[in-house]
Amino acid sequence: MSTTTEAPAAAPSDFIREIVAEDLQSGKHTSVHTRFPPEPNGYLHIGHAKAICLGFSIAREFGGICNIRMDDTNPAKEEAEYVESIVADVKWLVNGWADDKIGLKPAGKTPEQHGNDFLQEPVTNGAAVDRVEPFFASDYFGAFYECAVRLVRAGKAYVDDMNPEQTDEFRRLGKDSPFRDRSVEENLDLLARMKAGEFPHGSRTLRAKIDMQAPNMWMRDPVLYRIKHGEHHHTGSAWSIYPMYDFAHCISDYIEGITHSLCTLEFEVHRPLYDWVLESLDFPRTLPRQIEFARLNIDYTVMSKRKLLQLVNDGLVSGWDDPRMPTISAMRRRGFTASAIRNFVLQLGVTKYPSLSEFTLLEHAVRDEFNRHAQRRFAVLRPIKVVITNYPEDQVEELNAINNPEDPDGGSRKLPFSRELYIESADFMETPPPKYFRLRPGGEVRLKYAYIIKCEEVVKDDAGNVVELRCTADLDSKTGGATSNRKVKGTVHWVSAGHAVNAEVRLYDRLFSVPEPDADGDFKAHLNPASLEIVQAKCERSLADANSNERYQFERLAYFALDPDSNPDALVFNRTITLKDTWAKEAKRS
Ligand code: ATP
Ligand code: MG
């Protein structure tokens, strides 16, 4: 199945694209360079997909490039596993769509070589690549330090001996630290010794010297560096001081030649500091510009990595890629395609106002694509045996079944029909309610592509459970037969018992049962108890050759994809999405 089809869309226009276009027109920038800067402290979620698609789509539209940069300046929280998963997810999401727009890390440069020459020349060479290679902010530790020294020399930063609580308190009160007026020489000496690891964890900081009475709290002499002893996933124990986000991020952007630094709204108040740091450093090249947009929030889920990590650690899901999670890797595993996710986030557009988007919209995007591309197959999730007593015991007919009615070139396959079959147990009722058009004792139903059958006898076990339906078929009712046009109200799918392949089928539903699970701060109390049901299904013969690139519509049931746990001897399918929006029906009913 093709994963690159895009719904035709008008060229998007929004406040970010207007700024970018203006900056090109005015000559402020001659090319466009964006970046996606995840902190490797968890797996990427659908909100990140929005940031990724925005960065890459702007690069695509303006002939520019988008870097992937690990914002890995905090040694405590970051892990190599996360770096790998992030790279895999970005690659999957933009593959075939924007893979020639990825900033390439220059080969062969060690962090030691990086030094401050990065401050002169952008590190990116902008070559087209067929693989994703992330940049690491930690590669710029040398350059950050060089910048800190420059600020100290310019009288724009000082070493402070106050502890974090005192610092917070003084900032709140707008009071100068007693260490604010240290001499440049003393500051340089202390900073060098902080770097050399002479002082204990958390005992000193480097602070910007801006304005302790600034109305914007972020401008009240913010901390630029703190002392931390510990292993860093990328730089080991080389450093004893680590830069704060507000110091490292803007310099990283500058180093990589980023022109437009797109981020979510919570960074709006940091923007004066972003600009202050860059302007204070007297850089020769044009400075990047930070632009904020509203983050993506979706109903029926939680999105922050911290909360997702709790779900994983508490064993409430099977892992970061549990198909019920809102992570990109979970959605991939569940069977969502990259193109459907891209279409969804791009279609939402960018705004300056926070809002809650409906998960249903993503499901629409997925259904729309699957309806056009998914292969139709027969599978029975909760089987009940049907024996057609007037059908010869050793006869097998190979019936023609259409792969996709939406696709004239989709072709057909052979579906074996025999005396013993399975149908869905929900397609039979002993005492059905009104308007039930499927099988009942003495009633008739059409088996799709095959015959009309009549239920003659219901066989039960000692406990009274229905175990078998003995039926007769109207043997003239098949396509081309004398009674082929005879109408009965119900048509059901079926699988030939002797030809069926077994499969474990995982029926996923929403992880939470309320639209805003964290509204009361207790999201774990709102888990949907029915978010996963596992059944042992009987599938038509051709599904033995199912492959993970295809999506399948099990007719009358839902869309499915193979799970990575699957193997040819033990098939495992995930329900990616139901055929209709069952939650909308529920909402109307209640
Ligand atoms: P979370 O709060 O979910 O843990 P984060 O913002 O801490 O996420 P980062 O790794 O720092 O995660 O984010 C990388 C980039 O993705 C940032 O530019 C951030 O603004 C953007 N981003 C994160 N969450 C969303 C979201 N829900 N919608 C759009 N962009 C997002
Ligand atoms: Mg963050």
Coordinates of C-alpha atoms and ligand atoms in Angstrom, one line a residue:
M1 CA 0.0 0.0 0.0
S2 CA 1.3 3.4 -0.9
T3 CA 2.1 5.5 2.1
T4 CA 3.0 8.6 0.1
T5 CA -0.4 9.7 -1.2
E6 CA -1.2 13.2 0.0
A7 CA -4.6 14.7 -0.2
P8 CA -4.3 17.6 -2.6
A9 CA -4.0 20.7 -0.4
A10 CA -4.0 24.4 -1.2
A11 CA -0.6 26.0 -0.4
P12 CA -1.0 26.8 3.3
S13 CA -0.7 30.3 4.5
D14 CA -0.3 31.4 8.1
F15 CA 1.6 33.9 10.2
I16 CA 4.8 31.9 10.2
R17 CA 4.9 31.4 6.5
E18 CA 4.2 35.1 6.1
I19 CA 7.2 36.0 8.3
V20 CA 9.4 33.5 6.4
A21 CA 8.4 34.9 3.0
E22 CA 9.0 38.5 4.2
D23 CA 12.4 37.7 5.5
L24 CA 13.4 36.2 2.1
Q25 CA 11.9 39.1 0.3
S26 CA 13.6 41.8 2.4
G27 CA 16.9 39.9 2.0
K28 CA 17.3 39.4 5.7
H29 CA 17.9 35.7 4.8
T30 CA 18.7 34.2 1.5
S31 CA 17.7 30.7 2.4
V32 CA 15.4 29.1 5.0
H33 CA 16.7 26.8 7.7
T34 CA 14.5 25.3 10.4
R35 CA 15.1 22.7 13.1
F36 CA 13.3 20.2 15.2
P37 CA 14.9 20.1 18.7
P38 CA 13.6 17.3 20.9
E39 CA 15.0 16.6 24.3
P40 CA 15.9 12.9 24.3
N41 CA 14.0 12.1 27.6
G42 CA 11.2 10.1 26.1
Y43 CA 9.6 9.0 22.9
L44 CA 8.0 11.4 20.4
H45 CA 4.3 11.9 20.5
I46 CA 1.7 13.1 18.0
G47 CA 2.3 16.7 19.3
H48 CA 5.9 16.4 18.2
A49 CA 4.6 15.2 14.8
K50 CA 3.1 18.7 14.5
A51 CA 6.4 20.4 15.2
I52 CA 8.2 18.0 12.8
C53 CA 5.7 18.5 10.0
L54 CA 5.8 22.3 10.4
G55 CA 9.6 22.4 10.4
F56 CA 9.9 20.2 7.4
S57 CA 6.9 21.6 5.4
I58 CA 8.4 25.1 5.7
A59 CA 11.7 23.8 4.5
R60 CA 10.0 22.0 1.6
E61 CA 8.0 25.0 0.5
F62 CA 10.8 27.5 0.7
G63 CA 13.5 25.2 -0.7
G64 CA 15.3 25.0 2.6
I65 CA 16.5 22.5 5.1
C66 CA 15.3 21.2 8.5
N67 CA 17.8 19.9 11.1
I68 CA 17.0 17.4 13.8
R69 CA 18.8 18.4 16.9
M70 CA 19.0 16.5 20.2
D71 CA 18.5 19.1 22.8
D72 CA 20.7 17.0 25.2
T73 CA 22.1 19.6 27.6
N74 CA 20.7 17.9 30.7
P75 CA 22.8 14.9 31.8
A76 CA 20.3 13.5 34.3
K77 CA 17.3 12.7 32.2
E78 CA 18.6 11.7 28.8
E79 CA 19.2 8.2 27.4
A80 CA 20.6 6.8 24.2
E81 CA 17.5 4.6 23.7
Y82 CA 15.5 7.8 23.3
V83 CA 17.9 9.2 20.8
E84 CA 17.5 6.1 18.6
S85 CA 13.7 6.0 18.9
I86 CA 13.5 9.7 18.0
V87 CA 15.6 9.3 14.9
A88 CA 13.6 6.3 13.8
D89 CA 10.3 8.1 14.3
V90 CA 11.3 11.3 12.4
K91 CA 12.7 9.2 9.6
W92 CA 9.5 7.2 9.4
L93 CA 7.4 10.3 9.5
V94 CA 9.1 12.3 6.7
N95 CA 10.4 9.4 4.6
G96 CA 9.5 9.9 1.0
W97 CA 8.0 13.3 1.8
A98 CA 10.8 15.5 3.0
D99 CA 13.9 13.2 3.2
D100 CA 16.0 15.4 1.0
K101 CA 15.4 18.3 3.4
I102 CA 17.3 17.0 6.4
G103 CA 20.3 18.9 7.7
L104 CA 23.4 16.7 7.5
K105 CA 25.8 16.6 10.4
P106 CA 29.4 17.2 9.0
A107 CA 31.3 13.9 9.2
G108 CA 34.4 13.4 11.2
K109 CA 34.3 16.4 13.6
T110 CA 34.8 15.5 17.2
P111 CA 33.3 17.7 20.0
E112 CA 36.9 18.8 20.8
Q113 CA 37.4 20.1 17.3
H114 CA 34.1 21.9 17.4
G115 CA 35.4 24.6 19.8
N116 CA 34.4 28.1 18.9
D117 CA 34.9 27.9 15.1
F118 CA 31.2 26.9 15.0
L119 CA 30.5 30.4 16.0
Q120 CA 31.9 31.7 12.6
E121 CA 30.6 29.1 10.1
P122 CA 27.3 27.2 10.3
V123 CA 27.9 23.5 10.9
T124 CA 25.4 22.4 8.4
N125 CA 26.4 21.6 4.8
G126 CA 22.8 21.1 3.7
A127 CA 23.5 18.1 1.5
A128 CA 20.7 15.8 0.5
V129 CA 20.7 12.6 2.6
D130 CA 18.9 9.3 2.5
R131 CA 19.4 8.7 6.2
V132 CA 18.7 10.8 9.3
E133 CA 21.7 12.0 11.2
P134 CA 20.8 14.1 14.2
F135 CA 22.8 17.1 15.5
F136 CA 23.6 17.1 19.2
A137 CA 23.5 20.3 21.2
S138 CA 26.1 18.5 23.4
D139 CA 28.5 18.7 20.5
Y140 CA 28.5 22.5 21.1
F141 CA 29.5 22.4 24.8
G142 CA 32.8 23.9 23.9
A143 CA 31.2 26.7 21.9
F144 CA 28.7 27.4 24.7
Y145 CA 31.5 27.8 27.2
E146 CA 33.4 30.1 24.8
C147 CA 30.2 32.2 24.7
A148 CA 30.0 32.3 28.5
V149 CA 33.5 33.5 28.7
R150 CA 32.7 36.3 26.2
L151 CA 29.7 37.4 28.2
V152 CA 31.8 37.5 31.4
R153 CA 34.5 39.5 29.6
A154 CA 31.9 42.0 28.4
G155 CA 30.6 42.4 32.0
K156 CA 27.3 40.7 31.1
A157 CA 27.5 37.6 33.3
Y158 CA 28.7 36.7 36.8
V159 CA 29.4 33.7 39.0
D160 CA 26.8 33.6 41.9
D161 CA 27.4 31.6 45.1
M162 CA 23.7 31.7 46.2
N163 CA 21.9 28.3 46.3
P164 CA 18.9 27.7 44.0
E165 CA 16.3 28.6 46.7
Q166 CA 18.0 31.9 47.5
T167 CA 18.4 32.7 43.8
D168 CA 14.6 32.1 43.2
E169 CA 13.7 34.2 46.2
F170 CA 15.9 37.1 45.1
R171 CA 14.5 36.9 41.6
R172 CA 11.0 37.0 42.9
L173 CA 11.7 40.0 45.1
G174 CA 13.7 41.8 42.4
K175 CA 16.8 41.9 44.6
D176 CA 20.4 41.9 43.5
S177 CA 22.6 39.0 44.5
P178 CA 25.5 40.1 46.8
F179 CA 27.8 38.5 44.2
R180 CA 26.5 40.5 41.3
D181 CA 29.4 43.0 41.2
R182 CA 32.3 40.6 41.2
S183 CA 35.2 41.7 39.0
V184 CA 35.7 40.2 35.5
E185 CA 38.9 38.6 36.7
E186 CA 37.3 36.9 39.6
N187 CA 34.3 35.7 37.5
L188 CA 36.7 34.3 34.8
D189 CA 38.7 32.5 37.5
L190 CA 35.6 31.0 39.2
L191 CA 34.0 30.0 35.9
A192 CA 37.1 28.2 34.9
R193 CA 37.2 26.4 38.2
M194 CA 33.5 25.5 37.9
K195 CA 34.3 23.9 34.6
A196 CA 37.3 22.1 36.1
G197 CA 35.0 20.4 38.6
E198 CA 36.4 22.1 41.7
F199 CA 33.1 22.8 43.3
P200 CA 30.3 20.6 44.5
H201 CA 27.1 19.9 42.7
G202 CA 24.8 22.9 42.7
S203 CA 27.1 25.2 44.7
R204 CA 27.5 28.0 42.1
T205 CA 25.9 29.2 39.0
L206 CA 26.8 31.5 36.1
R207 CA 24.1 34.2 35.7
A208 CA 23.4 36.7 33.0
K209 CA 23.6 40.3 34.3
I210 CA 20.4 41.9 32.8
D211 CA 17.9 43.6 35.1
M212 CA 16.7 42.4 38.5
Q213 CA 13.6 44.6 38.3
A214 CA 12.6 43.5 34.8
P215 CA 8.8 42.9 34.5
N216 CA 9.6 39.7 32.6
M217 CA 10.9 37.3 35.3
W218 CA 13.0 35.5 32.7
M219 CA 15.1 38.7 32.3
R220 CA 15.9 38.9 36.1
D221 CA 19.5 37.7 35.8
P222 CA 18.6 34.2 34.6
V223 CA 21.0 31.3 35.3
L224 CA 23.1 30.3 32.3
Y225 CA 25.2 27.5 33.7
R226 CA 24.9 25.2 36.7
I227 CA 27.3 22.7 38.3
K228 CA 26.3 19.0 37.8
H229 CA 28.5 16.0 38.2
G230 CA 27.4 13.0 36.4
E231 CA 27.5 11.0 33.2
H232 CA 26.2 12.4 30.1
H233 CA 25.0 10.0 27.4
H234 CA 27.1 11.7 24.7
T235 CA 30.0 13.5 26.4
G236 CA 30.5 11.1 29.4
S237 CA 32.2 12.8 32.3
A238 CA 34.0 15.5 30.3
W239 CA 31.9 18.3 31.8
S240 CA 31.0 19.4 35.3
I241 CA 28.9 22.4 34.2
Y242 CA 25.8 22.2 32.0
P243 CA 24.2 25.1 30.2
M244 CA 20.5 26.1 30.8
Y245 CA 18.0 25.8 27.9
D246 CA 17.7 29.5 27.4
F247 CA 21.5 29.9 26.9
A248 CA 22.1 26.7 24.9
H249 CA 19.2 26.8 22.6
C250 CA 19.6 30.1 20.9
I251 CA 23.4 29.6 20.5
S252 CA 22.7 26.1 19.0
D253 CA 20.3 27.7 16.5
Y254 CA 23.0 30.3 15.6
I255 CA 25.7 27.6 15.2
E256 CA 23.5 25.6 12.8
G257 CA 22.6 28.6 10.7
I258 CA 18.9 28.3 11.7
T259 CA 16.9 31.2 10.3
H260 CA 13.5 30.6 11.9
S261 CA 13.4 28.8 15.2
L262 CA 9.8 27.5 15.6
C263 CA 8.6 26.5 19.1
T264 CA 5.5 26.3 21.2
L265 CA 3.8 29.2 22.9
E266 CA 5.3 28.6 26.4
F267 CA 8.5 29.9 25.0
E268 CA 7.0 33.3 24.1
V269 CA 8.1 34.8 27.4
H270 CA 11.6 33.5 26.9
R271 CA 12.0 35.2 23.5
P272 CA 13.5 38.5 25.0
L273 CA 16.2 36.3 26.6
Y274 CA 16.8 34.4 23.4
D275 CA 17.4 37.7 21.6
W276 CA 19.4 39.2 24.5
V277 CA 21.9 36.3 24.6
L278 CA 22.5 36.4 20.8
E279 CA 22.7 40.2 20.6
S280 CA 25.1 40.3 23.5
L281 CA 27.5 38.0 21.8
D282 CA 28.3 40.2 18.8
F283 CA 28.0 37.4 16.2
P284 CA 28.9 38.2 12.6
R285 CA 26.1 36.3 10.9
T286 CA 22.4 37.2 10.7
L287 CA 20.6 36.1 13.9
P288 CA 17.8 33.5 14.0
R289 CA 14.4 34.5 14.9
Q290 CA 12.2 32.6 17.4
I291 CA 8.5 32.2 16.4
E292 CA 5.9 30.6 18.6
F293 CA 2.8 28.6 17.7
A294 CA 0.1 26.8 19.8
R295 CA 0.9 23.2 20.7
L296 CA -1.2 20.4 19.6
N297 CA -3.5 18.9 22.2
I298 CA -5.8 16.0 21.5
D299 CA -8.7 14.7 23.4
Y300 CA -8.9 11.2 25.0
T301 CA -5.2 11.2 25.8
V302 CA -2.3 12.7 27.7
M303 CA 0.6 14.1 25.9
S304 CA 3.5 15.1 28.0
K305 CA 6.4 12.8 28.1
R306 CA 6.4 12.8 31.9
K307 CA 2.9 11.4 32.0
L308 CA 3.5 8.9 29.2
L309 CA 6.6 7.7 31.2
Q310 CA 4.4 7.1 34.2
L311 CA 2.0 4.9 32.1
V312 CA 5.0 2.9 31.0
N313 CA 6.7 2.7 34.4
D314 CA 3.5 1.8 36.2
G315 CA 2.9 -1.1 33.7
L316 CA -0.5 0.4 32.6
V317 CA 0.7 0.0 29.0
S318 CA 3.1 -2.5 27.5
G319 CA 5.7 0.1 26.6
W320 CA 6.2 3.4 24.8
D321 CA 5.1 1.7 21.6
D322 CA 1.9 0.1 23.1
P323 CA -0.5 0.8 20.3
R324 CA -2.8 2.7 22.6
M325 CA -0.2 5.3 23.3
P326 CA -0.2 8.7 21.5
T327 CA 3.5 8.2 20.6
I328 CA 4.6 8.1 17.0
S329 CA 6.1 4.6 17.5
A330 CA 2.8 3.4 19.0
M331 CA 0.8 4.8 16.1
R332 CA 3.1 3.2 13.6
R333 CA 2.8 -0.1 15.4
R334 CA -1.0 0.1 15.5
G335 CA -1.0 0.5 11.8
F336 CA -1.4 4.3 11.3
T337 CA 0.5 5.5 8.2
A338 CA 2.9 8.4 8.2
S339 CA 0.9 10.1 5.4
A340 CA -2.3 10.0 7.5
I341 CA -0.5 11.5 10.5
R342 CA 1.0 14.2 8.3
N343 CA -2.3 15.0 6.6
F344 CA -3.9 15.3 10.0
V345 CA -1.4 17.7 11.6
L346 CA -1.0 19.8 8.4
Q347 CA -4.7 20.1 8.0
L348 CA -5.0 21.6 11.5
G349 CA -2.7 24.4 10.5
V350 CA -0.8 26.7 12.9
T351 CA -2.3 29.3 15.2
K352 CA -1.4 31.4 18.2
Y353 CA -4.3 30.1 20.3
P354 CA -4.2 26.9 22.4
S355 CA -7.0 24.5 21.6
L356 CA -8.1 20.9 22.0
S357 CA -8.2 18.9 18.7
E358 CA -10.4 15.9 18.3
F359 CA -8.8 12.5 18.0
T360 CA -11.7 11.7 15.7
L361 CA -10.2 14.0 13.1
L362 CA -7.0 11.9 13.0
E363 CA -9.2 8.8 12.7
H364 CA -11.0 10.4 9.7
A365 CA -7.7 11.0 8.0
V366 CA -6.8 7.4 8.6
R367 CA -10.1 5.9 7.5
D368 CA -10.2 8.0 4.4
E369 CA -6.8 6.7 3.3
F370 CA -7.6 3.1 4.2
N371 CA -10.9 3.1 2.5
R372 CA -9.1 3.9 -0.7
H373 CA -6.1 1.6 -0.2
A374 CA -6.8 -1.2 2.2
Q375 CA -7.2 -4.8 0.9
R376 CA -10.5 -6.3 1.8
R377 CA -10.3 -9.7 3.5
F378 CA -12.6 -12.1 5.4
A379 CA -11.9 -12.9 9.0
V380 CA -14.1 -14.2 11.8
L381 CA -13.2 -12.8 15.2
R382 CA -15.6 -14.8 17.3
P383 CA -16.3 -17.9 15.3
I384 CA -19.3 -20.1 15.3
K385 CA -19.4 -23.3 13.2
V386 CA -21.8 -23.6 10.3
V387 CA -22.3 -26.9 8.5
I388 CA -24.1 -26.9 5.1
T389 CA -25.8 -30.2 5.1
N390 CA -26.7 -30.3 1.4
Y391 CA -23.3 -29.4 0.2
P392 CA -21.0 -32.3 -0.8
E393 CA -18.4 -33.2 1.8
D394 CA -15.4 -33.3 -0.4
Q395 CA -16.3 -30.3 -2.6
V396 CA -14.3 -27.0 -2.6
E397 CA -15.2 -24.1 -4.8
E398 CA -12.7 -21.3 -5.4
L399 CA -14.8 -18.2 -5.5
N400 CA -13.8 -14.8 -6.8
A401 CA -13.5 -12.1 -4.2
I402 CA -12.7 -8.4 -5.0
N403 CA -9.7 -6.9 -3.2
N404 CA -10.9 -3.3 -3.1
P405 CA -14.1 -2.0 -4.6
E406 CA -12.7 1.5 -4.4
D407 CA -9.8 0.6 -6.6
P408 CA -10.6 -0.6 -10.2
D409 CA -7.0 -1.9 -10.5
G410 CA -7.1 -3.7 -7.1
G411 CA -7.8 -7.1 -8.7
S412 CA -9.3 -10.2 -7.0
R413 CA -8.4 -13.3 -5.1
K414 CA -9.7 -16.8 -4.7
L415 CA -11.8 -17.6 -1.6
P416 CA -12.3 -21.3 -0.9
F417 CA -15.8 -22.4 0.0
S418 CA -16.7 -25.7 1.5
R419 CA -19.3 -27.6 3.6
E420 CA -17.9 -26.4 6.9
L421 CA -17.6 -22.7 7.6
Y422 CA -17.2 -20.2 10.4
I423 CA -19.4 -17.1 10.7
E424 CA -19.2 -14.4 13.3
S425 CA -21.2 -15.4 16.4
A426 CA -22.8 -12.0 16.4
D427 CA -24.3 -12.8 13.0
F428 CA -26.6 -15.4 14.6
M429 CA -29.2 -14.9 17.3
E430 CA -31.6 -17.4 18.7
T431 CA -34.3 -14.9 19.7
P432 CA -33.3 -11.8 17.8
P433 CA -34.8 -8.3 18.5
P434 CA -36.8 -6.6 15.7
K435 CA -34.9 -5.5 12.6
Y436 CA -32.3 -8.1 13.1
F437 CA -31.5 -9.2 9.5
R438 CA -28.8 -11.8 10.1
L439 CA -29.2 -15.5 10.8
R440 CA -31.9 -16.9 13.2
P441 CA -33.5 -20.3 13.5
G442 CA -35.4 -20.9 10.3
G443 CA -34.1 -17.7 8.9
E444 CA -32.0 -17.0 5.8
V445 CA -28.9 -14.9 5.1
R446 CA -26.6 -14.5 2.1
L447 CA -23.0 -15.6 2.5
K448 CA -21.1 -12.9 0.6
Y449 CA -19.8 -14.1 -2.8
A450 CA -21.6 -17.5 -2.2
Y451 CA -25.0 -18.9 -1.4
I452 CA -28.1 -18.0 0.5
I453 CA -28.3 -20.4 3.5
K454 CA -31.1 -21.3 5.9
C455 CA -30.6 -22.2 9.5
E456 CA -32.3 -25.6 10.0
E457 CA -31.0 -26.7 13.4
V458 CA -29.1 -25.2 16.4
V459 CA -26.7 -27.6 18.1
K460 CA -25.9 -26.9 21.8
D461 CA -23.4 -28.3 24.3
D462 CA -24.5 -29.6 27.7
A463 CA -24.2 -26.1 29.1
G464 CA -26.6 -24.7 26.6
N465 CA -24.0 -22.8 24.5
V466 CA -24.6 -22.8 20.7
V467 CA -21.7 -24.8 19.2
E468 CA -22.9 -25.4 15.6
L469 CA -25.5 -24.3 13.1
R470 CA -26.8 -26.9 10.7
C471 CA -27.9 -25.1 7.6
T472 CA -29.0 -25.8 4.0
A473 CA -27.9 -23.7 1.0
D474 CA -30.0 -22.6 -1.9
L475 CA -27.5 -24.1 -4.4
D476 CA -28.9 -22.0 -7.3
S477 CA -28.5 -18.7 -5.5
K478 CA -24.8 -18.2 -6.3
T479 CA -23.9 -15.6 -8.9
G480 CA -25.0 -16.9 -12.3
G481 CA -27.5 -19.4 -10.7
A482 CA -31.2 -19.5 -11.3
T483 CA -32.0 -17.7 -8.0
S484 CA -28.9 -15.5 -7.9
N485 CA -31.1 -12.4 -7.8
R486 CA -33.3 -13.6 -4.9
K487 CA -33.1 -11.0 -2.2
V488 CA -32.6 -11.7 1.5
K489 CA -32.1 -8.9 3.9
G490 CA -28.8 -9.8 5.5
T491 CA -25.3 -10.6 4.0
V492 CA -22.6 -11.9 6.2
H493 CA -18.9 -12.8 5.8
W494 CA -17.5 -16.3 6.4
V495 CA -14.4 -18.4 6.4
S496 CA -14.0 -22.0 5.2
A497 CA -13.2 -24.0 8.3
G498 CA -10.8 -26.4 6.5
H499 CA -8.8 -23.5 4.9
A500 CA -8.8 -21.0 7.8
V501 CA -5.6 -19.7 9.2
N502 CA -5.5 -18.8 12.9
A503 CA -4.5 -15.4 14.1
E504 CA -4.3 -13.5 17.4
V505 CA -6.2 -10.3 16.9
R506 CA -5.7 -7.4 19.3
L507 CA -8.7 -5.1 19.5
Y508 CA -7.4 -1.7 20.6
D509 CA -9.6 1.1 21.7
R510 CA -8.9 4.5 23.3
L511 CA -6.7 4.4 26.3
F512 CA -8.9 6.8 28.3
S513 CA -12.6 7.0 28.6
V514 CA -13.0 10.7 29.0
P515 CA -12.0 13.6 26.6
E516 CA -9.7 15.3 29.1
P517 CA -8.2 12.7 31.3
D518 CA -5.9 15.0 33.1
A519 CA -8.5 17.8 33.8
D520 CA -8.6 16.8 37.5
G521 CA -4.9 16.0 37.6
D522 CA -5.6 12.2 38.1
F523 CA -5.3 10.9 34.5
K524 CA -4.6 7.3 35.7
A525 CA -8.0 7.1 37.2
H526 CA -9.7 7.5 33.8
L527 CA -8.2 4.6 31.9
N528 CA -10.7 2.9 29.6
P529 CA -11.0 -0.7 31.0
A530 CA -11.9 -2.0 27.6
S531 CA -9.0 -0.5 25.7
L532 CA -7.6 -3.9 24.7
E533 CA -9.4 -7.2 24.0
I534 CA -7.5 -10.1 22.5
V535 CA -9.4 -12.7 20.4
Q536 CA -8.4 -15.8 18.5
A537 CA -9.7 -15.4 15.0
K538 CA -10.2 -17.5 11.9
C539 CA -8.9 -15.8 8.8
E540 CA -9.3 -16.5 5.1
R541 CA -6.4 -18.5 3.6
S542 CA -4.8 -15.6 1.8
L543 CA -4.0 -13.8 5.1
A544 CA -1.3 -16.4 5.7
D545 CA 0.7 -14.2 3.3
A546 CA -0.1 -10.9 5.0
N547 CA 2.7 -8.4 5.0
S548 CA 3.4 -5.4 7.3
N549 CA 3.2 -2.8 4.5
E550 CA -0.4 -3.6 3.7
R551 CA -3.5 -2.5 5.6
Y552 CA -6.4 -4.9 5.6
Q553 CA -10.1 -4.3 6.0
F554 CA -11.6 -7.3 7.6
E555 CA -14.9 -6.9 5.9
R556 CA -17.8 -5.6 8.1
L557 CA -15.3 -5.3 11.1
A558 CA -12.4 -2.9 11.0
Y559 CA -9.0 -2.0 9.5
F560 CA -6.1 -4.1 10.7
A561 CA -2.3 -4.2 10.4
L562 CA 0.2 -6.9 11.2
D563 CA 1.9 -6.4 14.6
P564 CA 5.7 -6.7 14.8
D565 CA 5.1 -9.7 17.2
S566 CA 3.6 -11.5 14.2
N567 CA 5.4 -14.4 12.5
P568 CA 4.3 -16.7 9.7
D569 CA 3.5 -19.5 12.2
A570 CA 1.6 -17.2 14.6
L571 CA 0.0 -14.3 13.0
V572 CA -0.9 -11.2 15.1
F573 CA -3.1 -8.4 13.8
N574 CA -3.8 -5.1 15.5
R575 CA -7.0 -3.3 15.0
T576 CA -5.8 0.0 13.7
I577 CA -9.2 1.6 13.5
T578 CA -12.9 0.7 13.4
L579 CA -14.9 1.2 10.2
K580 CA -17.1 3.8 11.8
D581 CA -16.7 6.2 14.6
T582 CA -18.2 4.1 17.4
W583 CA -17.4 6.8 20.0
A584 CA -19.6 9.4 18.2
K585 CA -22.5 6.9 18.5
E586 CA -21.8 6.5 22.2
A587 CA -21.7 10.2 22.7
K588 CA -25.1 10.6 21.0
R589 CA -26.7 7.8 23.1
S590 CA -25.6 9.2 26.4
Ligands
ATP1 P1 6.4 17.4 26.5 O1 6.0 18.6 27.3 O2 5.3 16.7 25.9 O3 7.2 16.5 27.3 P2 8.4 18.9 25.3 O4 8.0 20.2 24.8 O5 9.2 18.9 26.6 O6 7.2 17.9 25.3 P3 10.6 18.6 23.6 O7 11.4 17.4 23.3 O8 11.3 19.7 24.4 O9 9.3 18.1 24.3 O10 10.0 19.2 22.3 C1 10.6 19.3 21.0 C2 9.9 20.2 20.1 O11 8.6 19.8 20.0 C3 9.8 21.6 20.8 O12 10.1 22.6 19.8 C4 8.4 21.7 21.3 O13 8.0 23.0 21.2 C5 7.7 20.8 20.3 N1 6.4 20.2 20.8 C6 6.4 19.5 22.0 N2 5.1 19.2 22.3 C7 4.3 19.7 21.3 C8 2.9 19.7 21.0 N3 2.1 19.1 21.8 N4 2.5 20.3 19.8 C9 3.4 20.9 19.0 N5 4.7 21.0 19.2 C10 5.2 20.4 20.3
MG2 MG 10.9 20.1 26.9

